[in-house]
Structures are given as structure tokens and as C-alpha cells.
């Protein structure tokens, strides 16, 4: 963000049109006071009142505060500026984002799975992979695209390693033809990760992955169990460690429920002993797409989840384990509301959100169309999340709007909007940051 004072600029001229940002929030922590800006993500310790004032500031100080987002030009409409950034992210065509569900087969039988218990047993055919390649080639013909993001998902994608490898090789070839950077990630239950790494180059071809825990030890094994019986926690944990040692970026998701909240500390203790650690984050388990999730596990309210998340983040910080405890600004929300974001299932159906996978009636097209240009057959489903606008309702006046951008567009359209967890944490995350910074 520009704003440094030009040499020779008059002090009064520099600051007369500056005003505090509407996205500033003041936090009192004992005898210290901080201001956090939700738009820029910057934090500053201040003296005096609850707002940043321009009176008495040097030109250099004003320039720095403007650069960090605490001060803005007097004529700036910050809500409109944020909306512009949001729309720019939605309609940005410099990248192409794909989520590929290469198979819906799974070696686990988790009771809360949003994909349901009846798996089709299908995996992507060579014809579907060829259709994806054609679709990608058509998209990459737009020379403004410089990055191809692909995330492999299931079922359990590593069950059909041959299919994953074929799809990956195909995408690598298309990216190479156009000199486009390929960034690949994988969401896996982790059970077969050790064997997969003997075949797939990680982090060469797949740079990042996510594994999930549903507790620690026995509490995890009660829910995340192999279809044939037995436990999975220890094997997943060791496979995660193996990936970390190879240099793969790993996010460890802990599915947080009322039943396993206490066990999360046990996982944190175990992670604290690792030389290389994953990013740990706590997922809110809730019903997705009408699934009966909360009949199988003890779902928390959003408020209870947020408070527990903060407690665990504080404990993790004390143990040197990194979590997502600080708000991060967004452009748009996700690939579902991005014009160049697509999810493709084993049958070749195209969706805007992975939560629709396996439900052909929610698809907006297919890669098996007669030509890549004809792949999108239902424009209403293609546009529905992209055209959703959180700036026209109650969210528009919220200071956290830069962080959540109105939340999940799928939930918002269904009428089950969930606010960002940070809204319920009373700015305590800033105190947590300040505690870590002062050590």
C-alpha cells in the first residue's frame, strides 16, 4: 500500500486528508494497548486514546501508519475499496484452480462423511482425464494465466494411485507447454501416504498436503477407522512425520467436537516434540449439504467452537506449535465463487464446490462435452456463487468483513451462514500475538 512521504512534502499537506481506518479495532491488554487492522492484518502498540489520531504525528509516522492500513486518505470509501478487491479476486484470470476428485472410493468408514456411506466405487477413466486435459488446455490458451493450482481429493485419492499419477502427469504436460507454474496439493486421510511417496514425488510434484485427526489415539480411532476395522491414528501420525521430513508442507486439521476437545491438547503435546511441525488448525464439524453429521458426533455451536479454538491456539503457542490463530485477509472466499475455479468428479462432472461432488444434479457441466468450449452447460449453476455478494446485507457493516468476505457462499445461499470464528473471540487473538511477540 503506497503512502511514504515524499521528500520536501509539507507536514500539514501530508496528513490533512488522512483518517483512521474503519477496520481498526482497539484492544486493551493490561497496561498495554494495541490496534489491529482487519484489512491489512497489521498490529501496532499505541499510547493514549482508543483511536489513532493524526494530530501530532510526524510526516514519517503518518506515512508508516498509512502504509500499514491504520490511516487512509480522507476520500477513500473503504467498503467500496474492499468490494473492489473482492470482485477483483473473483474475476481474476491470472490463475486456474482445479479440485480433482480422482475417486470416490475410500478405505475408511467415518460415520459423519458428507459424501455418505454408499461410495460409487468409481475412479476417473482415461477418457475423463483426457477431457480434463482438453479443458485445461482450452483455459491455458488465455495467455493471462500464469499459475495452475490443482488439489487432489477423494474419497481417498491415494487408493487409486495410478489414476492420480495419470492425472498429475497430464496436467504437468499441459502446464509445461504454456510455461505455466503448477502448484499441486493433496487432501488425504494419510493412511497410505508412506506407500504413495514411493511413487509420487513429494514435494517435487505435490508440494503440500492435508491430513485429518478426529482426536488423539483411541478417540480418533473410534471415528476415523479403516473399513476393515482397527485403528488409524498412529499410522497417520507417522506418515505425516515422514512427509514433513521430506520437506512437504503439511496442514494437520483437527476436527473439533465436544467429545474430543480435551484430547486436542494431547495431539499438541505430541506435535511439540517434532523437529519439523505441521500447521495445525481446528475445523468446526457441522452439517454440510444436509448430511446427518451431527447425529454421529457432538457438534459444537459456532460460539463454543470459537472459544475452544482460542483456548487450544493459546496452548499450542505455549508449546511452539503454529496454528491459524491470527485473522488473514481474503480476496474472494474460495474457488467456488471464483470465475476460474472448478471441481471435477470421477465421472467428469464439473461443480463449483466440492460439497456437491457425486450429485450430478448440482453439476454445471462435464469435461466429456463435445468440445472444451461446451463443457459448461448450466450457466445458472456456474454463476450462482460467483455472483453472490456479501456487500449488500448485514455483513457490510462488520469489521471482520475483510477476513471472512461474508463466509462460505454455499452456506450463505442455503440460509445457514456462519460468522468467522474470530467474531466470537473478543480480540483475544491479538493478546495471544502480543504475548508471543514479547517473548
Short mmCIF file of C-alpha atoms in Angstrom, two decimals:
data_model
loop_
_atom_site.label_atom_id
_atom_site.label_comp_id
_atom_site.label_asym_id
_atom_site.label_seq_id
_atom_site.Cartn_x
_atom_site.Cartn_y
_atom_site.Cartn_z
CA UNK A 1 0.00 0.00 0.00
CA UNK A 2 1.59 3.35 -1.02
CA UNK A 3 1.93 6.24 1.37
CA UNK A 4 5.51 7.13 2.26
CA UNK A 5 6.10 10.86 2.49
CA UNK A 6 7.82 12.39 -0.50
CA UNK A 7 10.95 14.43 0.30
CA UNK A 8 10.12 18.09 0.83
CA UNK A 9 6.36 17.47 1.35
CA UNK A 10 4.83 19.84 3.87
CA UNK A 11 3.78 18.10 7.10
CA UNK A 12 0.28 19.59 7.13
CA UNK A 13 -0.21 18.71 3.47
CA UNK A 14 0.77 15.11 4.21
CA UNK A 15 -1.72 14.49 6.99
CA UNK A 16 -4.64 16.83 6.50
CA UNK A 17 -6.67 14.35 4.42
CA UNK A 18 -5.88 11.22 6.43
CA UNK A 19 -8.41 9.48 8.68
CA UNK A 20 -8.39 6.33 10.84
CA UNK A 21 -9.50 3.18 9.04
CA UNK A 22 -12.96 1.83 9.85
CA UNK A 23 -11.32 -1.61 10.11
CA UNK A 24 -9.19 -0.60 13.11
CA UNK A 25 -10.00 -2.31 16.40
CA UNK A 26 -8.52 -1.36 19.77
CA UNK A 27 -7.51 -3.99 22.32
CA UNK A 28 -6.55 -3.33 25.94
CA UNK A 29 -4.19 -5.90 27.45
CA UNK A 30 -3.32 -4.89 30.99
CA UNK A 31 -1.43 -1.61 30.77
CA UNK A 32 -0.78 -2.05 27.05
CA UNK A 33 -2.99 -1.00 24.19
CA UNK A 34 -2.94 -2.33 20.63
CA UNK A 35 -4.75 -1.53 17.42
CA UNK A 36 -5.36 -4.25 14.85
CA UNK A 37 -6.45 -3.58 11.28
CA UNK A 38 -8.61 -6.30 9.74
CA UNK A 39 -7.96 -5.09 6.19
CA UNK A 40 -4.16 -5.11 6.25
CA UNK A 41 -3.59 -7.59 9.09
CA UNK A 42 -1.20 -5.14 10.77
CA UNK A 43 -0.94 -4.57 14.50
CA UNK A 44 0.60 -1.68 16.43
CA UNK A 45 1.08 -0.83 20.09
CA UNK A 46 -0.20 2.66 20.92
CA UNK A 47 -0.35 5.15 23.74
CA UNK A 48 -3.32 7.36 24.65
CA UNK A 49 -6.83 7.03 23.30
CA UNK A 50 -8.73 4.24 21.62
CA UNK A 51 -8.16 5.59 18.11
CA UNK A 52 -5.17 6.58 16.06
CA UNK A 53 -5.13 10.36 15.72
CA UNK A 54 -3.23 12.31 13.09
CA UNK A 55 -2.66 15.30 15.37
CA UNK A 56 0.94 15.47 16.48
CA UNK A 57 2.15 12.75 14.10
CA UNK A 58 5.30 13.33 12.14
CA UNK A 59 5.12 13.02 8.38
CA UNK A 60 7.16 9.83 8.61
CA UNK A 61 4.85 8.37 11.27
CA UNK A 62 1.75 9.20 9.26
CA UNK A 63 3.26 7.62 6.15
CA UNK A 64 4.06 4.43 8.01
CA UNK A 65 0.58 4.18 9.55
CA UNK A 66 -0.94 4.75 6.12
CA UNK A 67 1.25 2.06 4.59
CA UNK A 68 0.07 -0.40 7.26
CA UNK A 69 -3.59 0.50 6.72
CA UNK A 70 -4.27 2.23 10.04
CA UNK A 71 -4.74 5.57 8.27
CA UNK A 72 -6.40 6.05 4.89
CA UNK A 73 -6.94 9.00 2.60
CA UNK A 74 -9.92 11.09 3.64
CA UNK A 75 -11.76 10.50 0.39
CA UNK A 76 -11.47 6.69 0.49
CA UNK A 77 -14.67 4.67 0.83
CA UNK A 78 -13.19 1.59 2.50
CA UNK A 79 -16.24 -0.60 1.97
CA UNK A 80 -16.21 0.09 -1.77
CA UNK A 81 -12.46 -0.45 -1.89
CA UNK A 82 -12.92 -3.81 -0.16
CA UNK A 83 -15.71 -4.76 -2.54
CA UNK A 84 -13.47 -3.89 -5.47
CA UNK A 85 -10.75 -6.17 -4.07
CA UNK A 86 -13.33 -8.92 -3.55
CA UNK A 87 -14.61 -8.66 -7.12
CA UNK A 88 -11.07 -8.49 -8.48
CA UNK A 89 -10.33 -11.79 -6.74
CA UNK A 90 -13.48 -13.41 -8.08
CA UNK A 91 -12.84 -12.43 -11.67
CA UNK A 92 -9.06 -12.74 -11.66
CA UNK A 93 -7.96 -14.87 -14.62
CA UNK A 94 -4.25 -14.99 -13.84
CA UNK A 95 -4.70 -18.45 -12.35
CA UNK A 96 -6.80 -21.58 -12.85
CA UNK A 97 -7.91 -23.58 -9.80
CA UNK A 98 -8.98 -27.22 -10.00
CA UNK A 99 -10.10 -29.69 -7.37
CA UNK A 100 -9.95 -33.19 -8.81
CA UNK A 101 -11.83 -35.99 -7.04
CA UNK A 102 -10.00 -38.78 -8.81
CA UNK A 103 -12.03 -41.45 -6.99
CA UNK A 104 -14.90 -41.63 -4.52
CA UNK A 105 -13.64 -44.94 -3.19
CA UNK A 106 -12.44 -44.78 0.41
CA UNK A 107 -10.66 -47.15 2.78
CA UNK A 108 -12.30 -45.51 5.80
CA UNK A 109 -15.88 -45.59 7.04
CA UNK A 110 -16.17 -42.35 9.01
CA UNK A 111 -19.76 -42.03 10.30
CA UNK A 112 -20.06 -38.30 9.59
CA UNK A 113 -18.74 -38.31 5.99
CA UNK A 114 -20.65 -35.74 3.93
CA UNK A 115 -20.19 -37.93 0.84
CA UNK A 116 -22.27 -40.63 2.51
CA UNK A 117 -21.65 -44.28 3.20
CA UNK A 118 -22.51 -45.60 -0.27
CA UNK A 119 -19.47 -44.98 -2.47
CA UNK A 120 -19.83 -45.47 -6.22
CA UNK A 121 -16.57 -47.42 -6.44
CA UNK A 122 -15.72 -45.35 -9.49
CA UNK A 123 -12.46 -43.67 -10.43
CA UNK A 124 -11.56 -41.34 -13.26
CA UNK A 125 -11.25 -43.13 -16.57
CA UNK A 126 -8.63 -42.33 -19.19
CA UNK A 127 -11.42 -40.62 -21.13
CA UNK A 128 -12.21 -38.28 -18.22
CA UNK A 129 -8.53 -37.47 -17.68
CA UNK A 130 -8.22 -36.67 -21.39
CA UNK A 131 -11.31 -34.44 -21.10
CA UNK A 132 -9.74 -32.60 -18.17
CA UNK A 133 -6.57 -32.08 -20.20
CA UNK A 134 -8.59 -30.64 -23.08
CA UNK A 135 -10.47 -28.36 -20.69
CA UNK A 136 -7.22 -27.17 -19.09
CA UNK A 137 -5.58 -26.67 -22.47
CA UNK A 138 -8.50 -24.51 -23.56
CA UNK A 139 -8.29 -22.45 -20.37
CA UNK A 140 -4.50 -22.05 -20.60
CA UNK A 141 -4.83 -20.74 -24.13
CA UNK A 142 -5.69 -17.48 -22.38
CA UNK A 143 -2.17 -16.13 -22.03
CA UNK A 144 -3.06 -14.19 -18.88
CA UNK A 145 -2.97 -17.43 -16.84
CA UNK A 146 0.41 -17.94 -15.18
CA UNK A 147 -0.42 -20.47 -12.44
CA UNK A 148 -2.37 -23.73 -12.38
CA UNK A 149 -3.48 -24.80 -8.92
CA UNK A 150 -4.71 -28.37 -8.51
CA UNK A 151 -5.88 -30.09 -5.35
CA UNK A 152 -6.43 -33.85 -5.35
CA UNK A 153 -9.35 -35.09 -3.27
CA UNK A 154 -11.43 -38.22 -2.81
CA UNK A 155 -12.92 -40.41 -1.43
CA UNK A 156 -9.34 -41.26 -0.72
CA UNK A 157 -7.24 -40.23 -3.70
CA UNK A 158 -4.30 -42.45 -2.70
CA UNK A 159 -6.44 -45.59 -3.09
CA UNK A 160 -6.12 -45.15 -6.85
CA UNK A 161 -2.56 -44.00 -7.15
CA UNK A 162 -2.49 -44.95 -10.82
CA UNK A 163 -5.32 -42.53 -11.57
CA UNK A 164 -3.81 -39.73 -9.51
CA UNK A 165 -0.43 -40.18 -11.23
CA UNK A 166 -2.03 -40.19 -14.69
CA UNK A 167 -3.99 -37.00 -13.98
CA UNK A 168 -0.91 -35.33 -12.50
CA UNK A 169 1.28 -36.27 -15.49
CA UNK A 170 -1.36 -34.92 -17.85
CA UNK A 171 -1.57 -31.59 -16.03
CA UNK A 172 2.21 -31.30 -15.82
CA UNK A 173 2.40 -31.71 -19.59
CA UNK A 174 -0.23 -29.02 -20.24
CA UNK A 175 1.43 -26.59 -17.83
CA UNK A 176 4.83 -27.16 -19.41
CA UNK A 177 3.52 -26.43 -22.92
CA UNK A 178 2.40 -22.97 -21.82
CA UNK A 179 5.24 -22.33 -19.35
CA UNK A 180 2.67 -22.13 -16.54
CA UNK A 181 3.59 -22.86 -12.91
CA UNK A 182 1.84 -25.93 -11.49
CA UNK A 183 1.13 -25.96 -7.75
CA UNK A 184 -0.33 -29.27 -6.56
CA UNK A 185 -1.77 -30.26 -3.21
CA UNK A 186 -3.43 -33.34 -1.76
CA UNK A 187 -6.15 -33.90 0.84
CA UNK A 188 -5.69 -37.40 2.23
CA UNK A 189 -6.60 -39.43 5.29
CA UNK A 190 -2.87 -40.22 5.40
CA UNK A 191 -3.20 -43.97 5.85
CA UNK A 192 -1.49 -44.84 2.56
CA UNK A 193 0.84 -41.87 2.41
CA UNK A 194 4.05 -43.81 3.07
CA UNK A 195 3.44 -46.07 0.07
CA UNK A 196 2.34 -43.16 -2.12
CA UNK A 197 5.56 -41.27 -1.51
CA UNK A 198 7.47 -44.14 -3.10
CA UNK A 199 5.65 -43.43 -6.37
CA UNK A 200 4.72 -39.75 -6.32
CA UNK A 201 7.49 -37.17 -5.98
CA UNK A 202 6.74 -35.14 -2.89
CA UNK A 203 7.47 -32.25 -2.63
CA UNK A 204 8.60 -32.21 -6.26
CA UNK A 205 5.21 -32.84 -7.88
CA UNK A 206 2.90 -32.45 -4.87
CA UNK A 207 4.14 -29.68 -2.64
CA UNK A 208 1.52 -29.64 0.11
CA UNK A 209 -0.97 -31.93 1.78
CA UNK A 210 -3.60 -32.03 4.47
CA UNK A 211 -4.21 -34.88 6.89
CA UNK A 212 -7.03 -35.01 9.42
CA UNK A 213 -7.27 -36.14 13.03
CA UNK A 214 -10.51 -36.75 14.89
CA UNK A 215 -8.97 -36.96 18.31
CA UNK A 216 -5.87 -38.47 19.83
CA UNK A 217 -5.23 -42.20 19.89
CA UNK A 218 -8.38 -44.08 20.87
CA UNK A 219 -10.75 -41.13 20.43
CA UNK A 220 -9.51 -40.69 16.85
CA UNK A 221 -9.73 -44.42 16.14
CA UNK A 222 -13.36 -44.56 17.22
CA UNK A 223 -14.34 -42.26 14.35
CA UNK A 224 -11.63 -42.41 11.69
CA UNK A 225 -11.42 -46.14 11.25
CA UNK A 226 -10.38 -48.27 8.28
CA UNK A 227 -13.27 -50.03 6.58
CA UNK A 228 -11.83 -53.39 7.64
CA UNK A 229 -11.58 -52.40 11.30
CA UNK A 230 -8.72 -51.43 13.57
CA UNK A 231 -7.14 -48.09 14.39
CA UNK A 232 -5.52 -45.48 12.17
CA UNK A 233 -4.12 -42.72 14.40
CA UNK A 234 -0.57 -43.97 14.84
CA UNK A 235 -0.06 -44.84 11.19
CA UNK A 236 -1.40 -41.48 10.02
CA UNK A 237 0.78 -39.63 12.51
CA UNK A 238 3.94 -41.45 11.46
CA UNK A 239 3.16 -40.94 7.78
CA UNK A 240 2.67 -37.23 8.43
CA UNK A 241 6.08 -37.09 10.11
CA UNK A 242 7.61 -38.84 7.10
CA UNK A 243 6.13 -36.24 4.74
CA UNK A 244 7.39 -33.39 6.93
CA UNK A 245 10.88 -34.85 6.94
CA UNK A 246 10.80 -34.96 3.14
CA UNK A 247 10.05 -31.24 3.05
CA UNK A 248 6.34 -31.40 2.20
CA UNK A 249 4.21 -28.57 3.60
CA UNK A 250 1.65 -30.23 5.85
CA UNK A 251 -1.55 -28.87 7.37
CA UNK A 252 -2.97 -31.03 10.14
CA UNK A 253 -6.70 -30.49 10.54
CA UNK A 254 -8.22 -31.47 13.88
CA UNK A 255 -11.98 -32.00 13.56
CA UNK A 256 -13.12 -30.33 16.76
CA UNK A 257 -16.18 -31.65 18.60
CA UNK A 258 -17.41 -31.54 22.18
CA UNK A 259 -16.24 -35.15 22.53
CA UNK A 260 -12.61 -34.68 21.53
CA UNK A 261 -11.77 -31.12 22.59
CA UNK A 262 -9.70 -32.23 25.59
CA UNK A 263 -7.74 -34.74 23.50
CA UNK A 264 -6.59 -31.93 21.20
CA UNK A 265 -4.06 -30.94 23.85
CA UNK A 266 -2.59 -34.44 23.72
CA UNK A 267 -2.03 -34.03 19.99
CA UNK A 268 -0.43 -30.64 20.56
CA UNK A 269 1.92 -32.19 23.12
CA UNK A 270 2.92 -34.85 20.60
CA UNK A 271 3.46 -32.30 17.82
CA UNK A 272 5.57 -30.16 20.14
CA UNK A 273 8.18 -32.91 20.24
CA UNK A 274 8.68 -32.94 16.46
CA UNK A 275 11.65 -31.22 14.85
CA UNK A 276 9.52 -30.30 11.82
CA UNK A 277 5.95 -29.41 12.63
CA UNK A 278 2.78 -29.07 10.56
CA UNK A 279 0.44 -26.10 10.64
CA UNK A 280 -2.33 -27.20 12.99
CA UNK A 281 -5.85 -25.88 12.63
CA UNK A 282 -9.13 -26.81 14.25
CA UNK A 283 -12.03 -27.49 11.92
CA UNK A 284 -15.59 -26.85 13.02
CA UNK A 285 -17.54 -30.06 12.49
CA UNK A 286 -21.03 -29.17 11.28
CA UNK A 287 -23.66 -30.47 8.90
CA UNK A 288 -22.70 -29.95 5.24
CA UNK A 289 -25.16 -30.16 2.40
CA UNK A 290 -27.88 -31.74 4.53
CA UNK A 291 -25.61 -34.51 5.85
CA UNK A 292 -26.55 -36.08 9.19
CA UNK A 293 -23.11 -35.24 10.59
CA UNK A 294 -24.29 -34.06 13.97
CA UNK A 295 -26.21 -37.28 14.60
CA UNK A 296 -22.86 -39.10 14.61
CA UNK A 297 -20.69 -36.66 16.55
CA UNK A 298 -21.24 -33.97 19.19
CA UNK A 299 -21.17 -30.83 17.06
CA UNK A 300 -20.44 -27.57 18.85
CA UNK A 301 -22.22 -24.28 18.34
CA UNK A 302 -20.17 -21.74 16.41
CA UNK A 303 -19.58 -19.75 19.60
CA UNK A 304 -18.45 -22.76 21.63
CA UNK A 305 -16.21 -23.92 18.82
CA UNK A 306 -14.62 -20.47 18.53
CA UNK A 307 -13.92 -20.22 22.25
CA UNK A 308 -12.41 -23.71 22.32
CA UNK A 309 -10.35 -22.94 19.24
CA UNK A 310 -8.85 -19.92 21.00
CA UNK A 311 -8.03 -21.91 24.13
CA UNK A 312 -6.29 -24.54 22.03
CA UNK A 313 -4.43 -21.92 19.98
CA UNK A 314 -3.12 -20.41 23.20
CA UNK A 315 -1.99 -23.83 24.44
CA UNK A 316 -0.37 -24.62 21.07
CA UNK A 317 1.53 -21.31 21.15
CA UNK A 318 2.90 -22.18 24.58
CA UNK A 319 4.24 -25.41 23.09
CA UNK A 320 5.72 -23.87 19.94
CA UNK A 321 3.08 -25.34 17.61
CA UNK A 322 1.85 -22.97 14.90
CA UNK A 323 -1.89 -22.53 14.34
CA UNK A 324 -4.06 -20.19 12.28
CA UNK A 325 -4.83 -18.01 15.30
CA UNK A 326 -4.48 -14.65 13.51
CA UNK A 327 -7.11 -13.43 11.02
CA UNK A 328 -5.95 -13.44 7.41
CA UNK A 329 -7.49 -11.19 4.79
CA UNK A 330 -9.09 -12.68 1.70
CA UNK A 331 -9.66 -11.63 -1.87
CA UNK A 332 -12.69 -13.70 -2.65
CA UNK A 333 -13.76 -16.54 -0.35
CA UNK A 334 -12.73 -19.70 -2.24
CA UNK A 335 -12.60 -21.39 -5.65
CA UNK A 336 -16.39 -21.88 -5.55
CA UNK A 337 -17.01 -18.16 -6.03
CA UNK A 338 -14.06 -17.63 -8.41
CA UNK A 339 -14.75 -17.46 -12.12
CA UNK A 340 -11.75 -19.72 -12.81
CA UNK A 341 -12.33 -22.31 -10.06
CA UNK A 342 -13.75 -25.78 -10.75
CA UNK A 343 -14.24 -29.14 -9.04
CA UNK A 344 -14.39 -32.28 -11.22
CA UNK A 345 -15.64 -35.67 -10.05
CA UNK A 346 -14.70 -39.18 -11.30
CA UNK A 347 -17.46 -39.10 -13.91
CA UNK A 348 -16.16 -35.85 -15.37
CA UNK A 349 -18.97 -33.68 -13.99
CA UNK A 350 -17.94 -30.10 -13.20
CA UNK A 351 -19.06 -28.39 -10.00
CA UNK A 352 -18.32 -25.04 -8.40
CA UNK A 353 -17.94 -26.53 -4.91
CA UNK A 354 -16.54 -29.85 -3.70
CA UNK A 355 -19.56 -30.27 -1.39
CA UNK A 356 -21.67 -31.08 -4.47
CA UNK A 357 -19.47 -33.93 -5.68
CA UNK A 358 -21.39 -37.08 -6.54
CA UNK A 359 -24.66 -35.18 -7.02
CA UNK A 360 -24.88 -34.79 -10.79
CA UNK A 361 -27.98 -32.62 -10.45
CA UNK A 362 -25.72 -29.90 -8.95
CA UNK A 363 -23.17 -30.01 -11.77
CA UNK A 364 -22.71 -27.07 -14.12
CA UNK A 365 -21.21 -29.12 -16.93
CA UNK A 366 -18.94 -32.01 -17.94
CA UNK A 367 -15.44 -32.38 -19.37
CA UNK A 368 -16.87 -35.07 -21.66
CA UNK A 369 -18.73 -32.48 -23.74
CA UNK A 370 -18.19 -32.49 -27.49
CA UNK A 371 -15.61 -29.72 -27.17
CA UNK A 372 -13.90 -27.94 -24.24
CA UNK A 373 -15.74 -24.73 -25.11
CA UNK A 374 -19.04 -26.55 -24.48
CA UNK A 375 -18.10 -28.02 -21.09
CA UNK A 376 -20.23 -25.52 -19.12
CA UNK A 377 -23.83 -26.45 -19.87
CA UNK A 378 -25.69 -24.83 -16.95
CA UNK A 379 -24.75 -21.18 -16.62
CA UNK A 380 -27.04 -20.60 -13.64
CA UNK A 381 -25.09 -23.14 -11.56
CA UNK A 382 -21.80 -21.79 -12.86
CA UNK A 383 -22.63 -18.22 -11.86
CA UNK A 384 -24.63 -18.75 -8.67
CA UNK A 385 -21.77 -18.49 -6.16
CA UNK A 386 -19.66 -16.13 -8.25
CA UNK A 387 -22.45 -13.57 -8.40
CA UNK A 388 -23.28 -13.81 -4.70
CA UNK A 389 -22.49 -10.52 -2.95
CA UNK A 390 -21.98 -10.15 0.83
CA UNK A 391 -21.70 -6.36 0.49
CA UNK A 392 -25.45 -5.92 0.22
CA UNK A 393 -26.55 -7.16 3.63
CA UNK A 394 -25.74 -7.20 7.33
CA UNK A 395 -22.13 -8.21 6.68
CA UNK A 396 -21.34 -4.86 5.06
CA UNK A 397 -21.05 -3.10 8.43
CA UNK A 398 -18.90 -5.75 10.13
CA UNK A 399 -15.24 -5.02 10.86
CA UNK A 400 -14.39 -8.64 10.12
CA UNK A 401 -15.65 -8.45 6.54
CA UNK A 402 -12.09 -8.25 5.11
CA UNK A 403 -11.32 -11.53 6.90
CA UNK A 404 -14.38 -13.65 6.04
CA UNK A 405 -15.82 -11.87 2.98
CA UNK A 406 -19.28 -12.91 4.11
CA UNK A 407 -18.35 -16.53 4.79
CA UNK A 408 -18.94 -19.67 2.75
CA UNK A 409 -21.13 -18.75 -0.26
CA UNK A 410 -22.73 -22.22 -0.24
CA UNK A 411 -23.80 -21.82 3.38
CA UNK A 412 -24.88 -18.24 2.80
CA UNK A 413 -27.15 -19.20 -0.08
CA UNK A 414 -28.65 -22.03 1.94
CA UNK A 415 -29.52 -19.63 4.76
CA UNK A 416 -27.10 -21.22 7.25
CA UNK A 417 -24.43 -18.50 7.34
CA UNK A 418 -21.71 -18.97 9.96
CA UNK A 419 -19.64 -16.00 11.03
CA UNK A 420 -15.86 -16.15 11.29
CA UNK A 421 -14.58 -17.76 14.45
CA UNK A 422 -12.71 -14.53 15.23
CA UNK A 423 -16.00 -12.73 15.78
CA UNK A 424 -16.56 -14.73 18.96
CA UNK A 425 -13.03 -14.43 20.33
CA UNK A 426 -13.30 -10.86 21.66
CA UNK A 427 -9.99 -9.87 20.04
CA UNK A 428 -8.16 -12.25 22.38
CA UNK A 429 -6.14 -13.48 19.40
CA UNK A 430 -4.34 -10.11 19.38
CA UNK A 431 -3.32 -10.61 23.00
CA UNK A 432 -2.04 -14.05 22.05
CA UNK A 433 0.00 -12.47 19.26
CA UNK A 434 1.36 -9.81 21.58
CA UNK A 435 2.35 -12.43 24.17
CA UNK A 436 4.32 -14.34 21.54
CA UNK A 437 5.95 -11.19 20.17
CA UNK A 438 7.10 -10.07 23.61
CA UNK A 439 8.88 -13.37 24.37
#
